[in-house]
Coordinates of C-alpha atoms in Angstrom, one line a residue:
Chain I
M1 CA -0.1 -0.1 0.2
A2 CA 1.6 3.0 -1.1
L3 CA -0.7 5.3 1.1
T4 CA 0.5 3.5 4.3
A5 CA 4.2 4.0 3.1
L6 CA 3.6 7.6 2.7
F7 CA 2.0 8.0 6.1
F8 CA 4.4 5.7 7.6
Y9 CA 7.5 8.1 6.4
L10 CA 5.6 11.0 7.4
F11 CA 4.8 10.1 11.1
A12 CA 8.4 8.5 11.1
A13 CA 10.2 11.5 10.0
V14 CA 8.0 13.8 12.3
T15 CA 8.6 11.7 15.3
V16 CA 12.7 11.8 14.5
M17 CA 12.5 15.4 14.1
S18 CA 10.6 16.1 17.1
G19 CA 12.6 13.7 19.4
L20 CA 15.5 15.4 18.1
L21 CA 14.1 19.3 18.6
V22 CA 13.2 17.9 22.5
I23 CA 17.1 17.9 23.3
V24 CA 18.1 20.7 20.9
A25 CA 15.2 23.2 21.7
R26 CA 16.6 25.6 24.4
N27 CA 13.3 26.6 26.1
P28 CA 12.3 23.6 28.5
V29 CA 8.5 24.4 27.7
H30 CA 9.1 23.8 23.9
A31 CA 11.0 20.7 24.5
V32 CA 8.0 19.5 26.4
L33 CA 5.8 20.7 23.4
W34 CA 8.1 18.9 21.0
L35 CA 8.1 15.7 23.1
I36 CA 4.0 15.8 22.9
L37 CA 4.4 16.0 19.3
A38 CA 6.6 12.9 19.3
F39 CA 4.3 10.9 21.3
F40 CA 1.2 12.0 19.2
N41 CA 3.1 10.6 15.7
A42 CA 4.2 7.5 17.7
A43 CA 0.6 6.8 18.1
G44 CA 0.1 7.5 14.7
L45 CA 2.6 5.1 13.7
F46 CA 0.7 2.4 16.0
V47 CA -2.4 2.9 13.8
L48 CA -0.5 2.3 10.8
L49 CA 0.7 -1.3 12.7
G50 CA -3.1 -1.7 13.4
A51 CA -2.8 -1.3 16.9
E52 CA -5.7 1.2 17.4
F53 CA -6.2 0.6 20.9
L54 CA -2.4 1.0 21.9
A55 CA -2.5 4.4 19.7
M56 CA -5.8 5.7 21.5
I57 CA -4.2 4.7 24.8
L58 CA -0.9 6.0 24.3
V59 CA -2.6 9.5 23.7
V60 CA -4.9 9.2 26.5
V61 CA -2.3 8.3 29.3
Y62 CA 1.1 10.1 27.9
V63 CA -0.3 12.6 26.1
G64 CA -3.3 13.7 28.0
A65 CA -1.9 12.8 31.5
V66 CA 1.8 12.6 31.8
A67 CA 2.8 15.0 29.3
V68 CA 0.4 17.4 31.2
L69 CA 2.0 16.8 34.4
F70 CA 5.6 17.6 32.8
L71 CA 4.5 20.8 31.3
F72 CA 3.2 21.9 34.6
V73 CA 6.2 21.2 36.5
V74 CA 8.5 22.7 33.7
M75 CA 6.4 25.7 33.4
M76 CA 6.6 26.4 37.3
L77 CA 10.3 26.0 37.2
D78 CA 12.7 29.3 36.8
V79 CA 15.5 27.6 34.8
D80 CA 18.7 29.7 34.6
F81 CA 19.9 28.6 31.3
A82 CA 23.5 30.0 32.0
S83 CA 24.1 27.5 34.8
L84 CA 22.7 24.8 33.0
R85 CA 25.0 25.1 30.1
A86 CA 27.9 25.7 32.3
G87 CA 28.8 22.1 33.0
F88 CA 28.1 21.0 29.6
I89 CA 31.8 19.9 28.7
R90 CA 32.1 18.4 32.3
H91 CA 29.2 16.0 31.7
A92 CA 29.5 15.5 28.2
S93 CA 31.7 12.6 28.6
V94 CA 29.3 10.5 31.2
G95 CA 26.1 11.7 28.8
A96 CA 28.4 10.1 25.7
L97 CA 28.8 6.9 27.6
V98 CA 25.3 6.2 28.3
G99 CA 24.4 7.3 24.9
L100 CA 26.8 5.0 23.7
V101 CA 25.7 2.0 25.7
L102 CA 22.1 2.5 24.8
L103 CA 22.9 2.5 21.1
V104 CA 24.7 -0.9 21.3
E105 CA 21.7 -2.4 23.1
L106 CA 19.4 -1.0 20.5
I107 CA 21.6 -2.7 18.0
M108 CA 21.9 -5.7 19.9
V109 CA 18.1 -6.1 20.2
L110 CA 17.2 -5.0 16.5
G111 CA 20.3 -7.5 15.3
T112 CA 18.6 -10.3 16.9
R113 CA 15.4 -9.7 15.5
V114 CA 17.0 -9.4 11.9
L115 CA 18.8 -12.4 12.7
T116 CA 16.2 -14.7 14.1
G117 CA 13.3 -13.1 11.7
A118 CA 11.3 -12.6 15.1
G119 CA 10.9 -10.3 18.0
V120 CA 12.1 -11.7 21.6
G121 CA 9.3 -13.9 22.8
A122 CA 7.3 -13.8 19.8
G123 CA 6.4 -17.5 19.7
A124 CA 4.2 -16.8 22.9
V125 CA 2.2 -13.8 21.2
K126 CA 1.5 -15.6 18.3
T127 CA -1.1 -17.9 19.7
A128 CA -3.3 -14.8 20.2
V129 CA -4.1 -13.0 17.1
T130 CA -5.8 -15.9 15.1
D131 CA -9.3 -15.0 14.7
P132 CA -9.5 -12.5 12.1
N133 CA -13.2 -11.6 13.5
L134 CA -11.8 -10.3 16.5
T135 CA -11.0 -6.5 16.9
N136 CA -7.9 -5.2 18.0
T137 CA -9.5 -4.4 21.9
E138 CA -10.6 -7.7 22.0
A139 CA -7.5 -9.7 21.2
I140 CA -5.4 -7.6 23.5
G141 CA -8.1 -8.0 26.6
R142 CA -8.4 -12.0 26.1
L143 CA -4.4 -12.1 25.9
L144 CA -4.1 -9.9 29.0
Y145 CA -7.0 -11.7 30.9
T146 CA -6.0 -15.3 30.2
Q147 CA -2.3 -16.0 29.2
Y148 CA -0.7 -12.9 30.9
V149 CA -3.3 -12.3 34.0
Y150 CA -0.8 -12.9 36.8
F151 CA 1.7 -10.5 35.1
F152 CA -1.1 -8.0 34.6
Q153 CA -2.4 -8.1 38.3
A154 CA 1.3 -7.7 39.1
A155 CA 1.8 -4.6 37.1
G156 CA -1.4 -3.3 38.7
L157 CA 0.0 -4.1 42.2
I158 CA 3.4 -2.2 41.4
L159 CA 1.6 0.8 40.3
L160 CA -0.6 0.6 43.4
V161 CA 2.7 0.6 45.5
A162 CA 4.0 3.2 43.3
M163 CA 0.9 5.2 44.1
I164 CA 1.0 4.8 47.7
G165 CA 4.7 5.3 47.9
A166 CA 4.1 8.8 46.1
I167 CA 1.5 9.9 48.8
V168 CA 3.5 8.7 51.6
L169 CA 6.3 10.8 50.6
T170 CA 4.5 14.1 49.8
L171 CA 1.6 14.2 52.3
R172 CA 2.4 16.2 55.4
H173 CA 0.0 17.1 58.1
K174 CA 1.2 20.3 59.0
E175 CA 0.4 22.0 62.6
G176 CA -1.8 25.0 62.6
V177 CA -3.2 25.0 59.1
R178 CA -6.8 25.7 59.0
R179 CA -9.1 23.0 57.3
Q180 CA -12.6 23.4 55.9
S181 CA -15.0 20.6 56.7
I182 CA -17.7 20.5 54.1
S183 CA -20.1 18.7 56.5
V184 CA -19.8 21.4 59.0
Q185 CA -20.2 24.2 56.3
N186 CA -23.0 22.6 55.0
A187 CA -24.7 21.9 58.4
R188 CA -24.7 25.6 59.0
T189 CA -28.3 27.3 59.4
P190 CA -29.1 30.9 59.3
A191 CA -30.2 30.4 63.0
M192 CA -26.5 29.4 63.8
A193 CA -24.8 32.6 61.7
V194 CA -27.3 35.4 62.1
E195 CA -28.4 37.2 65.5
V196 CA -31.4 39.1 64.7
V197 CA -31.4 42.7 67.2
K198 CA -34.2 44.9 67.8
L199 CA -32.9 48.5 67.8
A200 CA -34.7 51.1 69.5
P201 CA -34.2 54.6 67.5
G202 CA -31.1 56.0 68.5
Q203 CA -29.7 52.8 69.8
V204 CA -26.1 51.9 69.0
I205 CA -25.4 47.9 68.0
V206 CA -22.5 46.8 70.1
P207 CA -21.3 43.2 69.1
S208 CA -22.9 40.4 71.1
G209 CA -19.1 39.5 72.5
E210 CA -18.6 42.8 73.9
R211 CA -21.9 43.7 75.1
R212 CA -21.7 45.6 78.4
G213 CA -24.2 45.4 81.1
Chain O
M1 CA -19.9 5.0 2.7
F2 CA -16.3 5.3 1.0
P3 CA -14.9 2.5 -1.6
T4 CA -12.1 0.6 0.5
T5 CA -10.2 -1.4 -2.0
F6 CA -7.7 0.7 -4.0
E7 CA -6.5 -0.5 -7.5
T8 CA -5.6 2.4 -9.6
W9 CA -4.5 5.8 -9.1
W10 CA -7.6 7.1 -9.7
D11 CA -9.3 5.1 -6.8
Y12 CA -7.0 7.0 -4.3
A13 CA -8.2 10.4 -6.0
L14 CA -11.9 9.3 -5.8
W15 CA -11.5 8.3 -2.2
L16 CA -9.6 11.8 -1.2
A17 CA -12.5 13.8 -3.1
L18 CA -15.1 12.1 -1.2
M19 CA -13.3 12.3 2.2
V20 CA -12.4 16.1 1.6
G21 CA -16.1 16.6 0.4
A22 CA -17.8 14.7 3.2
S23 CA -15.6 16.4 6.1
V24 CA -16.2 19.7 4.5
L25 CA -19.9 19.1 4.4
L26 CA -20.0 18.0 8.0
L27 CA -18.0 21.0 9.6
A28 CA -19.8 23.6 7.5
S29 CA -23.2 22.3 8.9
L30 CA -21.4 21.9 12.4
L31 CA -20.3 25.5 12.3
I32 CA -23.6 26.9 10.9
I33 CA -25.6 25.1 13.6
I34 CA -22.9 26.3 16.1
A35 CA -23.4 29.6 15.1
F36 CA -27.2 29.4 16.0
L37 CA -27.0 27.3 19.2
L38 CA -24.7 30.1 20.5
L39 CA -27.5 32.3 19.7
M40 CA -29.7 30.2 21.7
D41 CA -27.5 29.8 24.5
R42 CA -27.8 33.7 25.0
K43 CA -31.6 33.8 24.3
V44 CA -32.0 31.1 26.9
W45 CA -29.7 33.0 29.4
A46 CA -31.5 36.2 28.5
A47 CA -34.9 34.7 29.1
V48 CA -34.2 33.0 32.4
Q49 CA -32.9 36.4 33.5
L50 CA -36.4 38.3 31.9
R51 CA -34.2 40.2 29.5
R52 CA -34.7 40.4 25.5
G53 CA -31.2 39.0 24.6
P54 CA -29.6 39.8 21.2
N55 CA -32.3 40.7 18.9
V56 CA -30.8 43.6 16.5
V57 CA -29.2 41.9 14.1
G58 CA -31.6 40.1 11.5
P59 CA -34.9 39.0 12.4
F60 CA -35.0 38.0 16.2
G61 CA -31.5 38.7 16.2
L62 CA -31.0 35.4 14.2
L63 CA -27.7 36.7 12.5
Q64 CA -26.2 38.0 15.8
S65 CA -23.5 35.1 15.6
F66 CA -22.4 36.3 12.2
A67 CA -22.0 39.9 13.3
D68 CA -19.9 39.1 16.2
L69 CA -17.6 36.3 13.6
L70 CA -17.4 39.5 11.2
K71 CA -16.6 41.8 14.1
F72 CA -13.8 39.6 15.7
V73 CA -12.5 38.9 12.1
L74 CA -12.0 42.5 11.4
K75 CA -10.3 43.5 14.6
E76 CA -6.4 44.1 15.0
P77 CA -5.2 40.9 16.5
V78 CA -2.6 42.1 19.4
I79 CA 0.5 40.2 20.5
P80 CA 1.8 41.4 23.7
A81 CA 5.5 42.1 23.6
G82 CA 6.6 39.6 26.0
A83 CA 4.8 36.8 24.5
D84 CA 6.1 33.7 22.8
K85 CA 4.8 34.4 19.7
G86 CA 4.9 30.8 17.9
V87 CA 2.8 29.1 20.9
F88 CA 0.8 32.3 21.5
L89 CA -0.5 31.8 18.2
L90 CA -0.6 28.0 17.8
A91 CA -2.8 27.6 21.2
P92 CA -6.0 28.8 19.6
L93 CA -5.2 26.7 16.6
V94 CA -4.9 23.8 18.6
T95 CA -7.8 24.4 20.5
S96 CA -10.2 24.8 17.6
V97 CA -8.4 21.8 15.4
L98 CA -8.8 19.4 18.0
A99 CA -12.2 20.3 18.7
L100 CA -13.3 19.8 15.2
A101 CA -11.2 16.8 14.7
A102 CA -13.4 14.9 17.3
W103 CA -16.3 15.0 14.9
A104 CA -14.7 12.5 12.4
V105 CA -15.9 9.6 14.7
I106 CA -19.5 10.8 15.4
P107 CA -22.2 9.2 14.0
I108 CA -25.1 11.6 12.8
G109 CA -27.3 9.0 11.4
S110 CA -27.2 5.2 10.3
G111 CA -23.8 4.7 8.3
I112 CA -23.3 8.8 8.2
V113 CA -20.1 9.1 9.7
I114 CA -17.0 10.4 8.5
S115 CA -14.4 7.3 9.8
D116 CA -16.1 4.6 11.5
L117 CA -13.4 3.3 13.8
N118 CA -13.9 0.3 15.8
V119 CA -12.1 2.6 18.8
G120 CA -14.0 5.6 17.7
I121 CA -15.2 6.6 21.6
L122 CA -11.6 5.9 22.9
Y123 CA -10.3 8.1 20.0
L124 CA -13.0 10.8 21.2
F125 CA -11.9 10.2 24.9
A126 CA -8.0 10.8 23.7
I127 CA -9.1 14.2 21.6
S128 CA -11.0 15.6 24.0
S129 CA -8.2 14.8 26.7
L130 CA -5.8 16.7 24.1
G131 CA -7.7 19.7 24.5
V132 CA -6.2 20.9 27.6
Y133 CA -3.0 21.9 25.5
G134 CA -4.6 24.7 23.4
I135 CA -5.4 26.3 27.0
I136 CA -2.1 25.5 28.9
M137 CA 0.0 26.9 25.9
G138 CA -2.2 30.0 25.5
G139 CA -2.1 30.9 29.3
W140 CA 1.8 30.0 29.2
A141 CA 2.6 32.0 26.1
S142 CA 0.6 35.0 27.0
N143 CA 3.5 35.5 29.7
S144 CA 1.3 37.3 32.2
K145 CA 0.0 36.3 35.4
Y146 CA -3.7 36.0 34.9
P147 CA -3.7 33.7 32.0
F148 CA -1.4 31.8 33.7
L149 CA -3.1 31.0 36.6
G150 CA -6.3 30.4 34.7
S151 CA -4.7 27.6 32.6
L152 CA -3.4 26.0 35.3
R153 CA -6.6 26.0 36.9
S154 CA -8.3 24.8 33.6
A155 CA -5.4 22.2 33.0
A156 CA -5.9 20.7 36.7
Q157 CA -10.0 20.7 36.2
M158 CA -9.9 19.1 33.0
V159 CA -7.4 16.3 34.1
S160 CA -9.5 15.5 37.2
Y161 CA -12.9 15.4 35.4
E162 CA -11.4 13.3 32.6
V163 CA -11.0 10.4 35.3
S164 CA -14.7 10.3 36.2
I165 CA -15.6 10.8 32.4
G166 CA -13.4 7.7 31.5
F167 CA -15.0 5.6 34.4
V168 CA -18.6 6.7 32.9
I169 CA -17.6 5.6 29.7
I170 CA -16.3 2.4 30.6
T171 CA -19.8 1.4 32.5
V172 CA -21.3 2.1 29.1
L173 CA -19.0 0.3 27.2
L174 CA -19.8 -2.9 29.7
L175 CA -23.2 -2.6 28.9
V176 CA -22.5 -2.5 25.1
G177 CA -19.6 -4.5 24.5
S178 CA -18.1 -2.5 21.8
L179 CA -15.9 0.7 21.5
N180 CA -17.6 1.6 18.1
M181 CA -19.8 4.5 18.3
S182 CA -22.4 3.1 15.9
A183 CA -22.8 -0.2 17.9
I184 CA -23.1 2.0 21.1
V185 CA -26.3 3.4 19.4
M186 CA -27.7 0.2 17.8
S187 CA -27.4 -1.6 21.1
Q188 CA -29.9 0.8 22.7
K189 CA -32.5 -0.4 20.4
T190 CA -33.2 -3.2 23.2
G191 CA -33.4 -2.3 26.8
I192 CA -35.4 -2.2 29.7
G193 CA -38.5 -1.2 27.8
T194 CA -38.2 -4.0 25.3
S195 CA -37.6 -6.8 28.0
L196 CA -41.0 -5.7 29.3
G197 CA -42.5 -6.6 26.3
L198 CA -42.9 -2.8 25.0
P199 CA -42.0 -1.8 21.4
S200 CA -38.4 0.0 21.2
S201 CA -38.7 3.4 22.7
F202 CA -37.0 5.8 24.8
L203 CA -37.1 3.7 27.5
D204 CA -34.3 1.4 26.1
W205 CA -31.8 4.0 25.8
N206 CA -29.0 4.1 28.5
W207 CA -30.0 7.0 30.5
L208 CA -32.5 5.1 32.4
V209 CA -30.3 2.0 32.8
L210 CA -27.3 4.0 34.1
F211 CA -29.0 6.8 35.5
P212 CA -26.5 7.5 38.1
M213 CA -23.7 7.5 35.4
F214 CA -25.8 9.9 33.2
V215 CA -25.9 12.6 35.9
V216 CA -22.4 12.2 36.5
F217 CA -21.6 12.2 32.9
F218 CA -23.6 15.3 32.6
I219 CA -21.9 17.4 35.3
S220 CA -18.7 16.2 34.5
A221 CA -19.1 17.2 30.5
L222 CA -20.1 20.8 32.2
A223 CA -16.4 20.5 33.9
E224 CA -14.4 19.1 31.3
T225 CA -15.8 22.1 28.7
N226 CA -15.4 24.5 31.5
R227 CA -18.9 25.7 31.2
P228 CA -20.7 28.0 34.1
P229 CA -21.1 26.9 36.9
F230 CA -17.5 25.2 36.4
D231 CA -15.9 28.1 34.5
L232 CA -13.2 28.7 36.9
P233 CA -10.5 29.5 34.4
E234 CA -12.3 32.5 33.2
A235 CA -14.0 33.3 36.4
E236 CA -14.0 37.1 35.7
S237 CA -14.4 38.2 39.3
E238 CA -11.1 36.6 40.1
L239 CA -8.9 36.2 37.0
V240 CA -10.2 38.8 34.6
A241 CA -10.8 36.5 31.5
G242 CA -8.7 33.2 32.5
F243 CA -6.4 32.3 29.9
M244 CA -7.9 34.5 27.3
V245 CA -7.1 37.5 28.7
E246 CA -4.4 38.7 26.2
Y247 CA -6.2 37.4 23.3
S248 CA -8.1 39.4 20.8
S249 CA -9.5 39.3 17.3
T250 CA -9.3 36.0 15.1
P251 CA -7.1 34.4 17.7
Y252 CA -9.8 35.0 20.5
L253 CA -12.3 33.7 17.9
L254 CA -10.7 30.6 17.6
F255 CA -10.4 29.9 21.3
M256 CA -14.4 30.7 21.7
L257 CA -15.0 28.4 18.5
G258 CA -13.2 25.5 20.0
E259 CA -14.9 26.0 23.2
Y260 CA -18.1 25.8 21.9
V261 CA -17.3 22.9 19.3
A262 CA -16.1 21.0 22.2
I263 CA -19.6 21.7 24.1
V264 CA -21.5 20.5 21.2
T265 CA -19.0 17.5 21.3
M266 CA -20.0 16.6 24.7
C267 CA -23.7 16.9 23.7
A268 CA -23.4 14.9 21.0
L269 CA -21.4 12.5 23.2
T270 CA -24.3 12.3 25.9
T271 CA -26.8 11.8 22.9
I272 CA -24.9 8.9 21.7
M273 CA -24.0 7.1 24.9
F274 CA -27.2 7.8 26.9
M275 CA -30.0 8.9 24.5
G276 CA -30.0 6.6 21.7
G277 CA -28.3 8.6 19.0
W278 CA -30.1 9.0 15.7
L279 CA -32.8 6.5 17.1
P280 CA -36.4 7.9 17.2
P281 CA -38.2 7.9 20.5
I282 CA -40.8 5.5 19.6
D283 CA -40.6 2.9 17.0
H284 CA -43.6 3.9 15.1
W285 CA -43.7 4.2 11.3
L286 CA -45.0 7.8 11.4
I287 CA -42.0 9.0 13.7
N288 CA -39.7 6.5 11.9
W289 CA -40.0 8.5 8.5
I290 CA -38.4 11.5 10.0
P291 CA -34.6 10.9 9.1
G292 CA -32.4 10.1 12.1
P293 CA -30.1 13.3 11.6
I294 CA -33.0 15.3 12.5
W295 CA -33.5 13.4 15.6
F296 CA -29.7 13.5 16.5
L297 CA -29.9 17.3 16.0
L298 CA -32.8 17.7 18.3
K299 CA -31.2 15.4 20.9
V300 CA -28.1 17.5 20.7
T301 CA -30.1 20.8 21.1
F302 CA -31.8 19.7 24.1
V303 CA -28.8 18.5 25.7
F304 CA -27.4 21.9 24.9
F305 CA -30.5 23.6 26.3
M306 CA -29.7 21.8 29.7
F307 CA -26.4 23.1 29.5
A308 CA -27.8 26.9 28.9
M309 CA -30.3 26.2 31.6
V310 CA -27.5 25.3 34.1
K311 CA -25.5 28.2 33.2
A312 CA -28.6 30.3 33.9
M313 CA -29.6 28.9 37.0
V314 CA -26.7 27.8 39.0
P315 CA -24.1 29.9 40.8
R316 CA -20.5 29.5 40.3
Y317 CA -18.5 26.9 42.2
R318 CA -15.5 27.7 44.2
Y319 CA -12.1 26.1 43.4
D320 CA -11.9 23.5 46.2
Q321 CA -15.4 22.6 45.8
L322 CA -14.8 21.6 42.2
M323 CA -11.8 19.5 43.3
R324 CA -13.5 17.9 46.2
L325 CA -16.6 17.3 43.9
G326 CA -14.3 15.7 41.0
W327 CA -11.9 13.5 43.3
K328 CA -14.0 12.8 46.5
V329 CA -17.6 12.5 45.1
F330 CA -17.6 11.4 41.5
L331 CA -14.5 9.2 41.2
P332 CA -15.3 6.9 43.9
L333 CA -19.3 7.0 42.8
S334 CA -18.2 6.2 39.4
L335 CA -15.3 3.4 40.2
A336 CA -18.5 1.7 42.4
M337 CA -20.7 1.9 39.7
V338 CA -18.3 0.3 37.1
V339 CA -17.5 -2.6 39.7
A340 CA -21.4 -2.8 40.4
V341 CA -22.3 -2.9 36.5
A342 CA -19.8 -5.4 36.0
A343 CA -20.8 -7.6 38.8
I344 CA -24.6 -7.6 37.7
L345 CA -23.6 -8.2 34.0
H346 CA -20.9 -11.3 35.1
F347 CA -23.1 -13.0 37.6
G348 CA -26.5 -11.7 35.9
G349 CA -25.5 -13.7 32.6
L350 CA -26.5 -10.2 31.0
A351 CA -22.9 -9.6 29.3
P352 CA -23.0 -8.8 25.9

């Protein structure tokens, strides 16, 4: 399909370009915006592969939620660009080393795929999508809730632990903070808040707390 | 609706022409309908407050929205000196384009849809969750305090209410058994009414089965689209006009347009998920004769009317109350409903 190829090159080129711009962009907010574009185009690539469900989940979770938080944090930071660039030469060697390790690993993964003609663990996955009548979502669901149900549950448990950990790390009960209680607010009636005072002509109102005999 | 096999170059050209033609037709009619819905919004608001509302331009003020459009287009766009120009101008475009893109999967009649995706509702959810970017970008790029505060409020609000909207969508999906929008509508042909032996009618639609979810979705849709009583991002008494403070002319128009398109999209989603989409209210030959898109339009207008009435009648929430409602009331409620609906479907043997 020529059309698919055309869209593949479009999405792939934009993904690579915006990925590059994430690290090149001087303004961190621009970098996050480029990152969002990269996510979005990766979702496009998923659609081309026929994995619509994954594509939509990528957009909902990464673009719709995670990247918003990134953007929040980066916008709030007052980044000093001069001090960021000061240590560039000093850290360049470490960065290059990490990059090199990642590159070698990527080549190894892709190399095995090319050599054996299949990805790692592809044999297990092949049992799944055999029924052509199944939609993408159903196929993933059947696999996830049958064959991989324990891994799925374990992943859920890890996320739960991470969530509780984040709450424990950040939750602090400060002394002396005045908190609102909605039920108390809602239970307030005019009788509790308003005092009706009968005034004789020329009489002065004195707040009830300081009323003198 | 469209050819699916491509053999020659001409097939591609024909497919492209059909696709573009259908999209343009849908968007043009959508925008014209929105122009009148906008007028209706103002008229309803005025009627509740015993005013006349816009009544000068054209008969009964019918052309008011078009006059507003011309006014905005002909004004000078002002870009603040300290603004990030690129992002500043991109933000309203993002808002309006994303809002319009959602309509690609909305079926307005039986088979009348630009793209009948099998993950249609997920696409809609994804696109509506992207809508927050236009607002954050606009608020940040303005390089000014009030817009920034407004955009932070708006982003937090939209992210919070998306969670409960997601759970509401899940309950509907559990009942329907498909992510396809047309399938969601068609599944509402049978329901409570038909199980009691009545003919297919409005009693079969999901609003009756999932009434609590219908209410939660309606209120969350108000919050998601920053409509009153949840219009905190543009609370004029606190933040002038929120993230739109620095915008003028066409960029402002695009923001407003995006907002109203998003509102109508939410009305359409309510119609599709809970009010039977294009299905007629009673299965009768006389009523069936009225085409589906008319019913769809009537239902969307009805939901929009409810949006307008809420705007007219309910005072604005305080921000902490808004967050409390989203996280402490709607989230547990909708999560419990997901569990309850799943349990009933599973143990009652009703799962599709």
